[in-house]
Amino acid sequence: MAATVRRQRPRRLACWALMTVLLADLLALSDTLAVMSVDLGSESMKVAIVKPGVPMEIVLNKESRRKTPVTVTLKENERFFGDSAASMAIKNPKATLRYFQHLLGKQENNPHVALYKARFPEHELGFDPQRQTVYFQISPQLQFSPEEVLSMLLNYSRSLAEDFAEQPIKDAVITVPAFFNQAERRAVLQAARMAGLKVLQLINDNTATALSYGVFRRKDINSTAQNIMFYDMGSGSTVCTIVTYQTVKTKDAGIQPQLQIRGVGFDRTLGGLEMELRLREHLARLFNEQRKGQRAKDVRENPRAMAKLLREANRLKTVLSANADHMAQIEGLMDDVDFKAKVTRAEFEELCADLFERVPGPVQQALQSAEMKLDEIEQVILVGGATRVPKVQEVLLKAVGKEELGKNINADEAAAMGAVYQAAALSKAFKVKPFVVRDAVIYPILVEFTREVEEETGVRSLKHNKRVLFSRMGPYPQRKVITFNRYSHDFNFHINYGDLGFLGPEDLRVFGSQNLTTVKLKGVGESFKKYPDYESKGIKAHFNLDESGVLSLDRVESVFETLVEDSPEEESTLTKLGNTISSLFGGGSTPDTKENGTDTVQEEEEGPAEGSKDEPGEQAELKEEAEAPAEDTSSPPPPEAKGAAAPEGEKAAEKDGGDKPEAQKPSEKREAGSEGAPPAPEEEKKQKPARKQRMVEEIGVELVVLDLPDLPEDQLARSAQKLQDLTLRDLQKQEREKAANSLEAFIFETQDKLYQPEYQEVSTEEQREDISGKLSATSTWLEDEGFGATTAMLKEKLAELRKLCHGLFFRVEERKKWPERLSALDNLLNHSSMFLKGARLIPEMDQIFTEVEMTTLEKIINETWAWKNTTVAEQAKLPATEKPVLLSKDIEAKMAALDREVQYLLNKAKFAKPRPRPRDKNGTRAEAPLNASTSDQSEKVIPPPGQTEDTKPIPEPEKETGELGKRMGNMDIT
């Protein structure tokens, strides 16, 4: 019996552990009832939310628009965002920042930094020697990095979402261009961290668009693969994506739709902004020609004038998409000189001829990366605002060779809707229909290391090795393990980008450093000294390419094995607890992850990018994150604690129960002490052969970032605090402005009310003059000294004025309420009296109300009538300028007391049961006629046979009482 109890204890502890995890999830769920997505474009952004009762809704900004400009204006004492900042671009172009995402993750020598300076010369860019990056120098006191500016915008987008959702929001999914490399993605994550956002995922905007397309066409997806091409030309860049839709069999949800990114092509600078800049230059040249000979300055030297021209170029590009020509006109462009010029669509297309020639480029890149032909593409769908330019559609249609281009998707909001669907899927607060998303790695990543080799002549030399970690167009998220077999001392290896030959020379310069990280391992030699009698199984480095496409090194371990004799004792409670928890959390089966793993390399190559065959626990984790379709499943062993005895390097499960010894099946693993197997005799336990014991030792890791150093923690904390201070300052300013507006509005409204008849009727001339004088004095103070007044002073002034006018407003409001309240009281009194009269007419045998109840109701009715008549009479004697004695709150209190008593009696009648009636000798009842009254029922009637004349007839209780109850129930008490 004791043994049975001991065997059940681990399961009981595992249940408690499971309940603890579920409780923690529920507590976390209470703070995440709404999630948001931010489609962060170059020119504008779209914000969407999901909350209970609001499925996938685009957030409206303060101007009630669905699209918000990605623009920030930074001044000494205030900030502006969105449309307000866009309107400030002309007044203060130096302080208005736009298209700053082009500087994220780029060092000072990047060609895009020079391009940004050429496009927007009004901005002064400083140099950060620590990170080799640039920052915006607004003034000697104001300087912000691109990450800080993006953080401000993300915080503003969250405020819009919270106002729309009417609840706090912390979780978000943010879209980024598919061509963002590791440094650019980390920069976005750092900006979100400064803003206090929990990023569930950085999703590629082309993937979000494809997800939105698939979610709303779920029924059209089947087991037959459908290849769709999305051509997205936005303001700053162009991305072409080939997506395959089909249904696959998943482990948990059965057959579900899946999208897989097959090919991606892009052009970082081809977009609507470049077209607008060409138009701006053309308009500037026309304006200079109009003023030629007047010794006027070049309009290009005036930042405000160039901001006006850029805004007009944006409008002109939109109009020329639907018209053959249009008149560009700007009032007071420079030196109070108006500008007016006619621009045709042919001139616009000639200005952008070289840009239109680049339109087919991303299509060819996508086809090459997908290894597909145009014949395999079923449809080409347009996304992005710049695809509305007719010439772009014409060139693209010719390049893809289709009959027409698909326009059956919201080109502006598709990415935001797809991202918010993914946010709901990742959040714990919502349950959505599964849609498998398999994104693709754009830039391959490999591991490089050097080791000494001994040649035949005995000469030792260095050999450089490369092992592909994540191949180009391979799926992610996923995990990989690299094993180094021939190192017994501390060593270094490098993580770099792989072959980038698909990028052109200019794109390679923009891409930046191709070296990611140098990893320095410390403690390898000590681990070998710690286990001298064990056989080394190599140094294993665990890598993770997460859902955001960001690479991380999870851990590095030194693994050893040795043969040990099996102990006949029972498994420990801790081991059983680990096994039980593993089974509770679904660790008993893992999918075949062949497509997510890399090819197995021989041990002597010292770089096997292991899939998961040697790491069953890793295999299960890879499947969960990569969401690969599970076609074949097998049961892996339970996870093991570090240093615990367990075999290593075998398959995940045994079909024969695992009873064969290690010598017969060296690649298989038997689960010792499984609960389903019967206990073996003591003699068999002693005869068990030796088995393998694994020991794992953590290795110290030092990372040297080579592409772009992340912000140090102290600098990140300072930046976050600086942004919080700016946000607090903005909130205080908004509160002060609200107080000033409330005070000013109260003054104007009250001054107007003093001349209205209803207010003059209840006030004397002296009272009105006193109030008017105080209002005028406060208005003068507000104009003269109000600009320097604090929020507290403004609120104090408003409180004084409200206290002064309280009596006047109260008298007016009471007189407005009297007619309605008195009429309602009269109706209630009349209906209550009718109800009481009907209740007293009920026969004594059918009476359901007591005398005390009816007397109480009668008393309340009489008291209410008396109070009403007396109070109305007293009020009639008072002048209108005095405080009234007839108050609406007193009328409501009297009505509530009377209604409560009537409702009590009505509820009693509703649920009362009729009293039983005595029966005659024949067992029948004598029924009175339906039209008989109560007085008729007392008269004698002819008795039935067997009944004497002295016997009184029994009245019919049910119908009469029922009809009376219905009449009482139908009375309108209110």
Short mmCIF file of C-alpha atoms in Angstrom, two decimals, residues 152-392:
data_model
loop_
_atom_site.label_atom_id
_atom_site.label_comp_id
_atom_site.label_asym_id
_atom_site.label_seq_id
_atom_site.Cartn_x
_atom_site.Cartn_y
_atom_site.Cartn_z
CA MET A 152 7.21 58.29 -29.67
CA LEU A 153 5.12 57.33 -32.67
CA LEU A 154 4.43 53.83 -31.32
CA ASN A 155 3.36 55.33 -28.00
CA TYR A 156 1.02 57.69 -29.88
CA SER A 157 -0.45 54.77 -31.83
CA ARG A 158 -1.08 52.95 -28.55
CA SER A 159 -2.88 56.01 -27.15
CA LEU A 160 -5.14 56.02 -30.22
CA ALA A 161 -5.87 52.32 -29.76
CA GLU A 162 -6.56 52.72 -26.03
CA ASP A 163 -8.95 55.62 -26.63
CA PHE A 164 -10.76 53.57 -29.26
CA ALA A 165 -10.85 50.39 -27.14
CA GLU A 166 -11.55 52.27 -23.89
CA GLN A 167 -9.06 50.10 -22.02
CA PRO A 168 -5.27 49.85 -21.65
CA ILE A 169 -3.33 47.90 -24.28
CA LYS A 170 0.18 46.49 -23.96
CA ASP A 171 0.42 43.67 -26.52
CA ALA A 172 1.06 44.51 -30.15
CA VAL A 173 2.12 43.06 -33.48
CA ILE A 174 4.15 45.47 -35.62
CA THR A 175 4.71 45.14 -39.36
CA VAL A 176 8.16 45.66 -40.85
CA PRO A 177 9.39 45.43 -44.46
CA ALA A 178 10.39 41.92 -45.50
CA PHE A 179 13.87 43.14 -46.48
CA PHE A 180 14.74 44.35 -42.95
CA ASN A 181 17.92 42.67 -41.72
CA GLN A 182 18.84 41.74 -38.15
CA ALA A 183 20.04 45.23 -37.15
CA GLU A 184 16.90 46.92 -38.47
CA ARG A 185 14.59 44.45 -36.72
CA ARG A 186 16.42 44.86 -33.41
CA ALA A 187 16.09 48.64 -33.75
CA VAL A 188 12.31 48.34 -34.06
CA LEU A 189 12.17 46.07 -31.01
CA GLN A 190 14.22 48.55 -29.00
CA ALA A 191 11.88 51.38 -30.01
CA ALA A 192 8.88 49.31 -28.88
CA ARG A 193 10.62 48.55 -25.60
CA MET A 194 11.14 52.28 -24.99
CA ALA A 195 7.42 52.81 -25.58
CA GLY A 196 6.52 50.11 -23.06
CA LEU A 197 4.94 47.83 -25.65
CA LYS A 198 5.11 44.06 -25.46
CA VAL A 199 5.79 42.97 -29.03
CA LEU A 200 4.13 39.65 -29.70
CA GLN A 201 5.75 39.50 -33.14
CA LEU A 202 7.41 41.58 -35.82
CA ILE A 203 5.54 40.34 -38.86
CA ASN A 204 6.66 41.08 -42.40
CA ASP A 205 4.14 43.35 -44.09
CA ASN A 206 3.93 41.07 -47.12
CA THR A 207 3.18 38.11 -44.83
CA ALA A 208 0.50 40.13 -43.02
CA THR A 209 -1.10 41.02 -46.36
CA ALA A 210 -1.06 37.38 -47.46
CA LEU A 211 -2.59 36.32 -44.14
CA SER A 212 -5.40 38.86 -44.48
CA TYR A 213 -6.09 37.62 -48.01
CA GLY A 214 -6.20 33.99 -46.88
CA VAL A 215 -8.29 34.53 -43.75
CA PHE A 216 -11.15 36.10 -45.69
CA ARG A 217 -10.95 33.36 -48.37
CA ARG A 218 -10.55 30.36 -46.11
CA LYS A 219 -13.27 28.39 -47.91
CA ASP A 220 -11.46 28.70 -51.25
CA ILE A 221 -8.30 27.04 -49.93
CA ASN A 222 -8.02 23.27 -50.43
CA SER A 223 -5.35 20.61 -50.77
CA THR A 224 -4.46 21.88 -54.26
CA ALA A 225 -1.69 24.46 -54.05
CA GLN A 226 -2.61 27.97 -55.23
CA ASN A 227 0.25 30.33 -56.09
CA ILE A 228 -0.60 34.03 -55.65
CA MET A 229 1.73 36.96 -56.32
CA PHE A 230 1.35 40.13 -54.24
CA TYR A 231 2.95 43.25 -55.72
CA ASP A 232 3.24 45.89 -53.01
CA MET A 233 4.49 49.32 -54.03
CA GLY A 234 4.22 51.74 -51.14
CA SER A 235 5.65 55.15 -50.52
CA GLY A 236 9.22 54.16 -49.73
CA SER A 237 9.83 50.71 -51.26
CA THR A 238 8.45 47.88 -53.39
CA VAL A 239 8.14 44.21 -52.41
CA CYS A 240 6.92 41.35 -54.59
CA THR A 241 5.91 38.14 -52.84
CA ILE A 242 4.87 34.71 -54.10
CA VAL A 243 2.63 32.87 -51.66
CA THR A 244 1.32 29.30 -51.82
CA TYR A 245 -2.02 28.52 -50.18
CA GLN A 246 -3.16 24.98 -49.41
CA THR A 247 -4.59 22.90 -46.59
CA VAL A 248 -2.26 20.75 -44.49
CA LYS A 249 -2.70 18.33 -41.63
CA THR A 250 -1.61 19.75 -38.29
CA LYS A 251 -1.01 17.93 -35.05
CA ASP A 252 -3.49 19.78 -32.84
CA ALA A 253 -6.16 21.22 -35.13
CA GLY A 254 -6.44 18.65 -37.92
CA ILE A 255 -6.63 19.91 -41.50
CA GLN A 256 -6.14 23.68 -41.61
CA PRO A 257 -5.23 26.25 -44.29
CA GLN A 258 -1.61 27.28 -44.62
CA LEU A 259 0.27 30.04 -46.39
CA GLN A 260 3.90 29.60 -47.28
CA ILE A 261 6.16 32.36 -48.53
CA ARG A 262 7.86 30.89 -51.59
CA GLY A 263 9.68 33.86 -53.10
CA VAL A 264 10.44 37.49 -52.30
CA GLY A 265 11.86 40.31 -54.44
CA PHE A 266 12.26 43.94 -53.43
CA ASP A 267 13.53 47.39 -54.33
CA ARG A 268 14.34 49.53 -51.29
CA THR A 269 13.95 52.94 -52.98
CA LEU A 270 11.24 52.37 -55.61
CA GLY A 271 7.99 53.92 -54.41
CA GLY A 272 5.66 56.87 -54.38
CA LEU A 273 8.06 59.13 -52.47
CA GLU A 274 10.62 59.06 -55.27
CA MET A 275 7.90 59.99 -57.77
CA GLU A 276 6.83 62.93 -55.58
CA LEU A 277 10.42 64.10 -55.26
CA ARG A 278 10.74 64.09 -59.05
CA LEU A 279 7.55 66.16 -59.31
CA ARG A 280 8.77 68.54 -56.60
CA GLU A 281 11.98 69.14 -58.49
CA HIS A 282 10.02 69.76 -61.69
CA LEU A 283 7.74 72.29 -59.96
CA ALA A 284 10.72 74.04 -58.37
CA ARG A 285 12.35 74.38 -61.80
CA LEU A 286 9.15 75.84 -63.26
CA PHE A 287 8.88 78.38 -60.43
CA ASN A 288 12.48 79.48 -60.85
CA GLU A 289 11.92 79.93 -64.58
CA GLN A 290 8.86 82.08 -63.92
CA ARG A 291 10.95 84.39 -61.71
CA LYS A 292 13.99 84.37 -63.93
CA GLY A 293 15.49 87.85 -64.34
CA GLN A 294 14.02 89.15 -61.08
CA ARG A 295 17.19 88.36 -59.14
CA ALA A 296 15.17 86.08 -56.92
CA LYS A 297 16.64 83.38 -54.73
CA ASP A 298 16.44 79.73 -55.74
CA VAL A 299 13.32 78.22 -54.26
CA ARG A 300 15.33 75.11 -53.35
CA GLU A 301 17.13 77.12 -50.67
CA ASN A 302 13.87 77.83 -48.82
CA PRO A 303 12.82 74.84 -46.66
CA ARG A 304 9.26 76.11 -46.18
CA ALA A 305 8.77 76.58 -49.90
CA MET A 306 10.13 73.11 -50.62
CA ALA A 307 7.75 71.65 -48.02
CA LYS A 308 4.85 73.34 -49.81
CA LEU A 309 6.06 71.98 -53.14
CA LEU A 310 6.33 68.44 -51.75
CA ARG A 311 2.77 68.60 -50.45
CA GLU A 312 1.55 69.87 -53.81
CA ALA A 313 3.54 67.14 -55.61
CA ASN A 314 1.77 64.52 -53.48
CA ARG A 315 -1.62 65.94 -54.42
CA LEU A 316 -0.61 66.25 -58.07
CA LYS A 317 0.50 62.60 -58.28
CA THR A 318 -2.87 61.47 -56.92
CA VAL A 319 -4.88 63.65 -59.31
CA LEU A 320 -2.82 62.67 -62.37
CA SER A 321 -3.62 59.02 -61.68
CA ALA A 322 -7.20 59.76 -62.73
CA ASN A 323 -6.75 62.78 -65.05
CA ALA A 324 -4.64 63.51 -68.12
CA ASP A 325 -3.52 66.91 -66.82
CA HIS A 326 -3.94 69.16 -63.80
CA MET A 327 -3.08 72.66 -62.67
CA ALA A 328 -0.60 72.88 -59.82
CA GLN A 329 -1.09 76.01 -57.75
CA ILE A 330 0.33 77.27 -54.46
CA GLU A 331 -0.63 80.56 -52.90
CA GLY A 332 2.31 82.55 -51.53
CA LEU A 333 4.95 79.96 -52.34
CA MET A 334 7.88 82.28 -51.56
CA ASP A 335 8.18 86.04 -50.98
CA ASP A 336 4.39 86.33 -51.28
CA VAL A 337 4.57 85.16 -54.89
CA ASP A 338 1.90 82.73 -56.06
CA PHE A 339 2.76 79.75 -58.20
CA LYS A 340 0.62 78.21 -60.92
CA ALA A 341 1.62 75.72 -63.60
CA LYS A 342 -0.01 73.02 -65.69
CA VAL A 343 1.38 69.49 -65.47
CA THR A 344 0.31 66.63 -67.74
CA ARG A 345 0.42 62.91 -67.10
CA ALA A 346 2.84 62.51 -70.02
CA GLU A 347 5.28 64.92 -68.36
CA PHE A 348 4.95 63.00 -65.08
CA GLU A 349 5.63 59.67 -66.80
CA GLU A 350 8.64 61.16 -68.57
CA LEU A 351 10.05 62.41 -65.26
CA CYS A 352 9.72 58.92 -63.74
CA ALA A 353 10.63 56.88 -66.83
CA ASP A 354 13.65 55.25 -65.16
CA LEU A 355 11.53 54.38 -62.12
CA PHE A 356 8.92 52.62 -64.23
CA GLU A 357 11.70 50.57 -65.85
CA ARG A 358 12.50 49.16 -62.39
CA VAL A 359 8.93 47.92 -61.81
CA PRO A 360 9.53 44.36 -63.21
CA GLY A 361 12.72 43.90 -61.15
CA PRO A 362 11.09 42.63 -57.92
CA VAL A 363 8.93 40.24 -59.97
CA GLN A 364 11.98 38.56 -61.49
CA GLN A 365 13.72 38.37 -58.09
CA ALA A 366 10.67 36.72 -56.53
CA LEU A 367 10.43 34.15 -59.32
CA GLN A 368 14.12 33.31 -59.04
CA SER A 369 14.03 32.88 -55.26
CA ALA A 370 10.89 30.69 -55.55
CA GLU A 371 12.35 28.74 -58.51
CA MET A 372 9.05 29.17 -60.31
CA LYS A 373 7.81 30.44 -63.67
CA LEU A 374 5.13 32.97 -64.44
CA ASP A 375 2.88 30.21 -65.79
CA GLU A 376 2.63 28.77 -62.28
CA ILE A 377 1.26 32.05 -60.86
CA GLU A 378 -2.53 32.03 -60.83
CA GLN A 379 -3.12 35.68 -59.97
CA VAL A 380 -1.19 38.93 -59.42
CA ILE A 381 -2.73 41.17 -56.75
CA LEU A 382 -1.89 44.86 -56.27
CA VAL A 383 -1.13 46.21 -52.82
CA GLY A 384 0.07 49.65 -51.72
CA GLY A 385 -0.87 53.19 -52.66
CA ALA A 386 1.69 53.69 -55.43
CA THR A 387 0.20 50.84 -57.49
CA ARG A 388 -2.67 53.22 -58.31
CA VAL A 389 -0.39 55.05 -60.77
CA PRO A 390 -1.62 53.94 -64.24
CA LYS A 391 1.88 53.59 -65.70
CA VAL A 392 2.91 51.23 -62.89
#
